[in-house]
CSV table of C-alpha atoms in Angstrom, one decimal:
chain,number,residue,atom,x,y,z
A,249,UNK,CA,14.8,58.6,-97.2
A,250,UNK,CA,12.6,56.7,-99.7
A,251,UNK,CA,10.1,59.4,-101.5
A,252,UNK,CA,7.8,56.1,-102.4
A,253,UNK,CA,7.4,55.4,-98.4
A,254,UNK,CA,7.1,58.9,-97.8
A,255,UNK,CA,4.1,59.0,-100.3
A,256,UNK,CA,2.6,55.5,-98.9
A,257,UNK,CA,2.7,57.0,-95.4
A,258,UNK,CA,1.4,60.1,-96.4
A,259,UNK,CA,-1.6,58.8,-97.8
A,260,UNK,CA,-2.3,56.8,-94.7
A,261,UNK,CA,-2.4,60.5,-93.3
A,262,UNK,CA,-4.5,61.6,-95.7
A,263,UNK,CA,-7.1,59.1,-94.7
A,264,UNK,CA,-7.0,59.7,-91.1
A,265,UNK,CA,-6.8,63.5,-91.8
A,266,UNK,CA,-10.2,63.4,-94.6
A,267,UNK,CA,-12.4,62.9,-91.4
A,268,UNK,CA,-11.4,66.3,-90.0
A,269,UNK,CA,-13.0,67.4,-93.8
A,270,UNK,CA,-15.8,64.9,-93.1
A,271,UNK,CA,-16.9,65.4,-89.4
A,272,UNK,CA,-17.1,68.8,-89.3
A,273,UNK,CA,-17.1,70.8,-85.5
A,274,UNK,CA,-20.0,72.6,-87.2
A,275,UNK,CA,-22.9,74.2,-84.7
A,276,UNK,CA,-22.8,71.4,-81.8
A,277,UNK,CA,-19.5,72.1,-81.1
A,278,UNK,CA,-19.6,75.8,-81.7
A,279,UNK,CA,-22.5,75.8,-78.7
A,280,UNK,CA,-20.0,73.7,-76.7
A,281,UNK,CA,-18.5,75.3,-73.5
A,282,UNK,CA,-14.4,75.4,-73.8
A,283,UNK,CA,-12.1,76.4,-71.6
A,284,UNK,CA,-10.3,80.0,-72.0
A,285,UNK,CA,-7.1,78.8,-73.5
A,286,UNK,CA,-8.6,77.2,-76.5
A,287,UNK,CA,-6.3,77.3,-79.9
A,288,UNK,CA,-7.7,79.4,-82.4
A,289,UNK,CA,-9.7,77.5,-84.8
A,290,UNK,CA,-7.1,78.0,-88.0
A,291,UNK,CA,-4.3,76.0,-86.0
A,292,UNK,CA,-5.8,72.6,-85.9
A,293,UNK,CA,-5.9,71.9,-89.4
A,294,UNK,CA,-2.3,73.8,-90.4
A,295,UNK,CA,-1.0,72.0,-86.8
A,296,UNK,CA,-2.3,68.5,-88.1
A,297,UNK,CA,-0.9,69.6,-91.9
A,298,UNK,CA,2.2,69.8,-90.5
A,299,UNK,CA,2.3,66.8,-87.9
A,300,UNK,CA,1.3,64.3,-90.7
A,301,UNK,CA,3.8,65.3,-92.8
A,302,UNK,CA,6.4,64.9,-90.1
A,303,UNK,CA,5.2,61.7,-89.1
A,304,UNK,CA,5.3,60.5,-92.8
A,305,UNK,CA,9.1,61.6,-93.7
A,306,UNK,CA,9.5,59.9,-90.1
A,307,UNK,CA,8.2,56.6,-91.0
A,308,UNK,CA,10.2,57.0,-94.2
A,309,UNK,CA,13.4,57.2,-92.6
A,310,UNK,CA,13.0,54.6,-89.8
A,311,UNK,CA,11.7,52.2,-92.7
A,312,UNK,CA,15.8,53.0,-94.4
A,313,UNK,CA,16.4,51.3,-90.6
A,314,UNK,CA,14.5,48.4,-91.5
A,315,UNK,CA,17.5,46.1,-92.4
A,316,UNK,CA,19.6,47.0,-89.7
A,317,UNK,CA,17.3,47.1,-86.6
A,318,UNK,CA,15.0,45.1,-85.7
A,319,UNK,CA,12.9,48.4,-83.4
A,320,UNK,CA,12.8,50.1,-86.7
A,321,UNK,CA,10.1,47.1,-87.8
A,322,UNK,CA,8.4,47.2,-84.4
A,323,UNK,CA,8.2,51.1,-84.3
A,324,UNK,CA,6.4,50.7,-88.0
A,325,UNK,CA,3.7,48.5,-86.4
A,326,UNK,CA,3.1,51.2,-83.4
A,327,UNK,CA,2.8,53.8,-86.3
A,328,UNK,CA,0.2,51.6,-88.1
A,329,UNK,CA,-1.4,51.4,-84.6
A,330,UNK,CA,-1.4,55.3,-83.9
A,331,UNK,CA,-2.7,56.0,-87.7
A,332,UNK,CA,-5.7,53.8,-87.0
A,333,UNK,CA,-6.4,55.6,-83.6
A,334,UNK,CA,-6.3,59.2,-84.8
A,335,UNK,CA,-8.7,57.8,-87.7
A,336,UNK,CA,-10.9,56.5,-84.8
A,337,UNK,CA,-11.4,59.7,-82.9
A,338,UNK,CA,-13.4,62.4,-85.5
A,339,UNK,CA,-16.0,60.2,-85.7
A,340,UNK,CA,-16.1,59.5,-82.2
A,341,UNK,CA,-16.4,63.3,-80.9
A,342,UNK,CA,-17.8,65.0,-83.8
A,343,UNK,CA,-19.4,62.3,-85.6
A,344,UNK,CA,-21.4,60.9,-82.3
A,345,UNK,CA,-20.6,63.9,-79.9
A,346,UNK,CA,-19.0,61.2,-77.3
A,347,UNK,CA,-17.4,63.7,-75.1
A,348,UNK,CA,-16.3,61.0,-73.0
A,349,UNK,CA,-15.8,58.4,-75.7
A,350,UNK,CA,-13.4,60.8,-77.2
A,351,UNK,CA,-11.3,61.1,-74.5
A,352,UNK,CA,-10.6,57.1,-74.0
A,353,UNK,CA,-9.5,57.2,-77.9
A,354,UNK,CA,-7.5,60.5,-76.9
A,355,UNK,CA,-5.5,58.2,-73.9
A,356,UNK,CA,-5.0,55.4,-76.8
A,357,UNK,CA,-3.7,57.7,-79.2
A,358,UNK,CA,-1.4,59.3,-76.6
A,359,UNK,CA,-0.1,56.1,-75.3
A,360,UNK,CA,0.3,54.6,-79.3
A,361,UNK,CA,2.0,58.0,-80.5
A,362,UNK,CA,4.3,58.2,-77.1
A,363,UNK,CA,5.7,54.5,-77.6
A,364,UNK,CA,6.4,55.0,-81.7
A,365,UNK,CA,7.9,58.1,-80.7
A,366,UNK,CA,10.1,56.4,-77.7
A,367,UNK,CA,10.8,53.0,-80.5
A,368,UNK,CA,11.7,55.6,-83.1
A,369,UNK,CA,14.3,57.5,-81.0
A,370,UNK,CA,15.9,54.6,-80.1
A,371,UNK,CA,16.6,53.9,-83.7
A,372,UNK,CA,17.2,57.3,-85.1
A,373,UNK,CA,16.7,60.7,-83.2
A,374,UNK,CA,16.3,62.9,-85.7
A,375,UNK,CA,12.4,60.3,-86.7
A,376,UNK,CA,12.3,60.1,-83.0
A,377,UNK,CA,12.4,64.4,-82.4
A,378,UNK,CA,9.9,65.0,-85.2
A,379,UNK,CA,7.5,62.8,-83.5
A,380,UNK,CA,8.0,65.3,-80.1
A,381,UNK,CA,5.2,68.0,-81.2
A,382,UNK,CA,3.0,65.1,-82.3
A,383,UNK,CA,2.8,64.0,-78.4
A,384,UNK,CA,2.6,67.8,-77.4
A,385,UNK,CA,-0.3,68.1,-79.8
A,386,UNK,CA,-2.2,64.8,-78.6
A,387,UNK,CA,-1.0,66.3,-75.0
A,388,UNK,CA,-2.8,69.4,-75.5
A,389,UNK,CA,-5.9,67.9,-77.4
A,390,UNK,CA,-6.3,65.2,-74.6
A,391,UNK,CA,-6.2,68.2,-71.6
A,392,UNK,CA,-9.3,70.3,-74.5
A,393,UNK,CA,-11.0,67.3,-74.8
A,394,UNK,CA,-10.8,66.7,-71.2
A,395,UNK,CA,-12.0,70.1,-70.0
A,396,UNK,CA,-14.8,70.2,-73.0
A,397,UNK,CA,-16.0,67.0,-71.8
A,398,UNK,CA,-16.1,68.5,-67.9
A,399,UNK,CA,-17.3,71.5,-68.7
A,400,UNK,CA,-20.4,70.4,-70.4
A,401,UNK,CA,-22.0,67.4,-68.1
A,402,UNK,CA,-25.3,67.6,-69.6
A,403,UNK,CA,-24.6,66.9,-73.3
A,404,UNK,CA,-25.4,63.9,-74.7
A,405,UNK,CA,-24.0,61.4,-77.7
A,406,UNK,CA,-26.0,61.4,-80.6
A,407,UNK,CA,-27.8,57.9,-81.0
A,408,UNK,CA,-27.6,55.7,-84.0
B,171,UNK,CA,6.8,34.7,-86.7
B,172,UNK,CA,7.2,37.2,-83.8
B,173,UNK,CA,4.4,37.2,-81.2
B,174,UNK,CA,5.1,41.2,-80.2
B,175,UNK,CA,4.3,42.0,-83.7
B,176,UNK,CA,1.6,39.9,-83.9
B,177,UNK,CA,0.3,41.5,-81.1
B,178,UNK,CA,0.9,45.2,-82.2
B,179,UNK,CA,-0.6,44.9,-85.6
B,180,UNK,CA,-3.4,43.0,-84.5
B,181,UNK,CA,-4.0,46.1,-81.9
B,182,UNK,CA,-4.0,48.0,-85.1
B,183,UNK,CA,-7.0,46.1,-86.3
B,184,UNK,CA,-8.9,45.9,-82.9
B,185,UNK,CA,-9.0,49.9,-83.4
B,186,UNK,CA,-10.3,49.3,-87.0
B,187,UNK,CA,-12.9,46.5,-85.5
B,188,UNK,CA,-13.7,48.7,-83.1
B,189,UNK,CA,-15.7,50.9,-85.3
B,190,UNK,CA,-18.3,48.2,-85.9
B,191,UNK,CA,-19.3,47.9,-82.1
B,192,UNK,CA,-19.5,51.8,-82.0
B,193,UNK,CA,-21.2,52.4,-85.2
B,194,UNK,CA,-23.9,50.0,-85.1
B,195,UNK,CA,-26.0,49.3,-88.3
B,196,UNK,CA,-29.1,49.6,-86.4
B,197,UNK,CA,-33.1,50.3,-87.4
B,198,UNK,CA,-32.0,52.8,-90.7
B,199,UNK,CA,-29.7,50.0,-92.0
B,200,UNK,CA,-32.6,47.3,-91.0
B,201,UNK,CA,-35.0,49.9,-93.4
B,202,UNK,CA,-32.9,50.0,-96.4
B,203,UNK,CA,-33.2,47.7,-99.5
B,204,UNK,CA,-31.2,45.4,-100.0
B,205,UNK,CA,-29.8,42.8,-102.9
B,206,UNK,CA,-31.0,39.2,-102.5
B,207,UNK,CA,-27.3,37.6,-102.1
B,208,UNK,CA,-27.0,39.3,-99.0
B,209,UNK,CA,-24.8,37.5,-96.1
B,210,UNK,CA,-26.8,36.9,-93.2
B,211,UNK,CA,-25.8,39.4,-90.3
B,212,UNK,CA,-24.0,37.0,-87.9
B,213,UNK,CA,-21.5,36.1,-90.5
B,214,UNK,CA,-20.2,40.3,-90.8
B,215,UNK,CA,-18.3,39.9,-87.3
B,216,UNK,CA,-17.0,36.2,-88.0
B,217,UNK,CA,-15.7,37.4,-90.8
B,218,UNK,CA,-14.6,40.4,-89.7
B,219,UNK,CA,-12.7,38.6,-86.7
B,220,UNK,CA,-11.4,36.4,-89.2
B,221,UNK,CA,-9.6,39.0,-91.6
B,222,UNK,CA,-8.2,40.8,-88.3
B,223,UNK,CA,-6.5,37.9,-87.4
B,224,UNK,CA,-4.9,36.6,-90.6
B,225,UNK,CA,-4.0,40.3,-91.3
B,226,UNK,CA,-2.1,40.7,-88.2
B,227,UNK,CA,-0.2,37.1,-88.9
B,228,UNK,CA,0.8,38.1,-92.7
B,229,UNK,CA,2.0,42.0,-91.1
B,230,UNK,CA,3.9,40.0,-88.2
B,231,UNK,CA,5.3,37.4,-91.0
B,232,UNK,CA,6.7,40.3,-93.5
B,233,UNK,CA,8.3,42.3,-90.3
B,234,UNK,CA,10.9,39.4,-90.2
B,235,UNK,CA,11.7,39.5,-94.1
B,236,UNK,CA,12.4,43.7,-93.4
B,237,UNK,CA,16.2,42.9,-93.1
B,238,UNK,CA,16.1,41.3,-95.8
B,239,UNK,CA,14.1,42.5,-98.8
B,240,UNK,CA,13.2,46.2,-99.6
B,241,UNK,CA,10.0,45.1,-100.8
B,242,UNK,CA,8.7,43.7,-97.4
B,243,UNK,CA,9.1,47.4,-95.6
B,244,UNK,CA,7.1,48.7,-98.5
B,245,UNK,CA,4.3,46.2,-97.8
B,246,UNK,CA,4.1,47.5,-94.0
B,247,UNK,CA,3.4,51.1,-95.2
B,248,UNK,CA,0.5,50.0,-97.5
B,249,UNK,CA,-0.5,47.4,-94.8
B,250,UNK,CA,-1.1,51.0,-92.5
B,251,UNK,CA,-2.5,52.8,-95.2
B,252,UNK,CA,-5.2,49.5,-96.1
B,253,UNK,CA,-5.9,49.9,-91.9
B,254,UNK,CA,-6.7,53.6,-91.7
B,255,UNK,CA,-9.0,53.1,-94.7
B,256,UNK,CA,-10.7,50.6,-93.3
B,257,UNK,CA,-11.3,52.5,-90.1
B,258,UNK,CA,-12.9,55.3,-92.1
B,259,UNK,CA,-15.6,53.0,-93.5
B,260,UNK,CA,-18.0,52.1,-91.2
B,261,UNK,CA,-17.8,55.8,-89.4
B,262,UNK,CA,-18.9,57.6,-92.7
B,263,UNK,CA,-21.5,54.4,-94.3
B,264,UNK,CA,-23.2,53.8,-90.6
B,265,UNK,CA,-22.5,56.9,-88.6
B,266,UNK,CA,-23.0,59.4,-92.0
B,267,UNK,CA,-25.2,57.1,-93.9
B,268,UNK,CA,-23.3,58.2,-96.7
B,269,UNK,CA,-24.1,55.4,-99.4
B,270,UNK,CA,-21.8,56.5,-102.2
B,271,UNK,CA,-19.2,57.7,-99.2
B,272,UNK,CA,-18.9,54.4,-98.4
B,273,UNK,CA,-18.5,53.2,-101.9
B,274,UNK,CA,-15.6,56.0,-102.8
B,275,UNK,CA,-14.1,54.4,-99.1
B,276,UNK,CA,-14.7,50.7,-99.9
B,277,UNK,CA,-13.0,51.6,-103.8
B,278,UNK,CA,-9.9,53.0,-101.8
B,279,UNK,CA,-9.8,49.9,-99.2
B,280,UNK,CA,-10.2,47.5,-102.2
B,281,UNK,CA,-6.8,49.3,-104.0
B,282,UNK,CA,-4.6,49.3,-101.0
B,283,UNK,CA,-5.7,45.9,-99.9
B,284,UNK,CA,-4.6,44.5,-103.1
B,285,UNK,CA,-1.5,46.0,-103.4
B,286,UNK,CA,-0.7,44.8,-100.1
B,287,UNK,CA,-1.8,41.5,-101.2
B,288,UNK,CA,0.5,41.5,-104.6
B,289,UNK,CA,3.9,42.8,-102.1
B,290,UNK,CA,3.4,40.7,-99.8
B,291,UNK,CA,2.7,37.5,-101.9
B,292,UNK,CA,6.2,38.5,-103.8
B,293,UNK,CA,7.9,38.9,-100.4
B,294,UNK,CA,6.4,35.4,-98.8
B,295,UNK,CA,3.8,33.7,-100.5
B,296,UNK,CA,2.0,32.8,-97.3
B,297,UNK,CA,1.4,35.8,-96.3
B,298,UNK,CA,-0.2,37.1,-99.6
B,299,UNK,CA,-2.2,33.8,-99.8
B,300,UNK,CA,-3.1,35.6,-96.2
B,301,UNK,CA,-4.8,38.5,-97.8
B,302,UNK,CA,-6.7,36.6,-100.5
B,303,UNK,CA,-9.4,36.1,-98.4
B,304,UNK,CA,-9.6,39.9,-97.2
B,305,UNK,CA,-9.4,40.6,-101.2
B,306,UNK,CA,-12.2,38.6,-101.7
B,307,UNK,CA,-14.6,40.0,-98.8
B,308,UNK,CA,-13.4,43.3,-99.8
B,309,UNK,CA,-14.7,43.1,-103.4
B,310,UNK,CA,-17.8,41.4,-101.8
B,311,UNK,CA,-18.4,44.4,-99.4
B,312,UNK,CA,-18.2,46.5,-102.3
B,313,UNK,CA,-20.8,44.9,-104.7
B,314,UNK,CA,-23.3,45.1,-101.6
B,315,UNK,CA,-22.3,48.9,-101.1
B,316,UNK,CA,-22.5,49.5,-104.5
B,317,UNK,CA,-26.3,47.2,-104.4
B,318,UNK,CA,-27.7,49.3,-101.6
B,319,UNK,CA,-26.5,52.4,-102.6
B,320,UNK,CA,-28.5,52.2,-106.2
B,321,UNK,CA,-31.4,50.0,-104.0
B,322,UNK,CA,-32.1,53.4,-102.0
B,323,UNK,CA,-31.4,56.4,-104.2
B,324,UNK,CA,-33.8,58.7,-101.8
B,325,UNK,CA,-31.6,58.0,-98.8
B,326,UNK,CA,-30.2,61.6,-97.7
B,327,UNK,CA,-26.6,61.0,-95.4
B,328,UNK,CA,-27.0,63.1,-92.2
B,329,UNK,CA,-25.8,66.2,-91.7
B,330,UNK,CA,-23.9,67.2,-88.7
């Protein structure tokens, strides 16, 4: 594995992880109704830590696949996809409270991270299995944002 | 070219785009000062729609150059780095109002558009000629950032 593509993909990371820094939860979401088996607040960020460094040494090693396999070039352009979608949903749900609006991203990012992670098996296992706890996270995010957004009909995005 | 890739890079923009129809500009950015070269408003999206398109082309060109030069893979990584920037823009200058935000953002999009410009012009010309264009709006968007944000130095970002 290339430590250069490692660091380029990890600062792609870095981008989509500085809006969890930027759009903080803060008192809206603390006044938010949530459903009883809600993660602690410390696992996000150490369970996002940890998934965008596995999905960087992932890109890494299916980018050493590059010459050899043409999936290994399209799973790169579904990781560029699912990069721009996790960007996309802070914002959306913390920066403009769209409850709803944050779950359609949520269903994106879901469908981009399962089909890199599907295109990445394919071409190596081991990129494919490190790519398994980032669909169980967006699984388990989706079903939170789903019953936040349920559980609180009355709120209401914030309007530019 | 490959049409698949194309079409998987060019989702990766439409998520970037996306931000611009969900952040809208709006009666604050109406208020602000601004510098006297402006670009009138329609041209933002033409533009915009523009760049999407040739930046998907030049991504879909370089995939087919991946078996082939080492150089080509490491343009795809900064090609998803240059995308996740430039989804974090418009949330933090139009959704925060962050005016020197947006300038560290546009400062960051500038360096990893180039230096997917300079790869991928030394992979296939064509597609660095490509990102000239995208260079050049880039460092445009950044002079007007950089314009408004010393035009208005009372403006306060929001806070969540």
């Amino acid at each position: 594995m290339s430590l250069t593509l490692f660091a380029v993909y990890f600062v792609a990371c870095a981008c989509a992880g500085a809006t969890g820094a930027i759009f903080r939860p803060g008192a809206w979401y603390e006044g938010l109704k949530k459903p009883s088996w809600i993660p602690p607040n410390w696992l996000f960020p150490v369970a996002w830590s940890t998934l965008y460094i596995l999905m960087s040494i992932s890109a890494a090693r299916i980018s050493g696949f590059a010459a050899e396999n043409e999936l290994a070039v399209l799973g790169l352009g579904l990781w560029a996809i699912q990069i721009a979608v996790n960007t996309l949903w802070t914002p959306i749900f913390f920066g403009l409270h769209r409850l709803a609006g944050g779950m359609l991203v949520l269903v994106l990012l879901w469908l981009s991270v399962f089909a890199t992670c599907v295109v990445f098996w394919s071409v190596d296992w081991v990129s494919g299995l490190m790519f398994v706890p980032y669909v169980a996270w967006v699984t388990a995010a989706g079903a939170l944002n789903f019953s936040v957004w349920r559980l609180n009909p009355g709120e209401k995005p914030i309007e530019l």
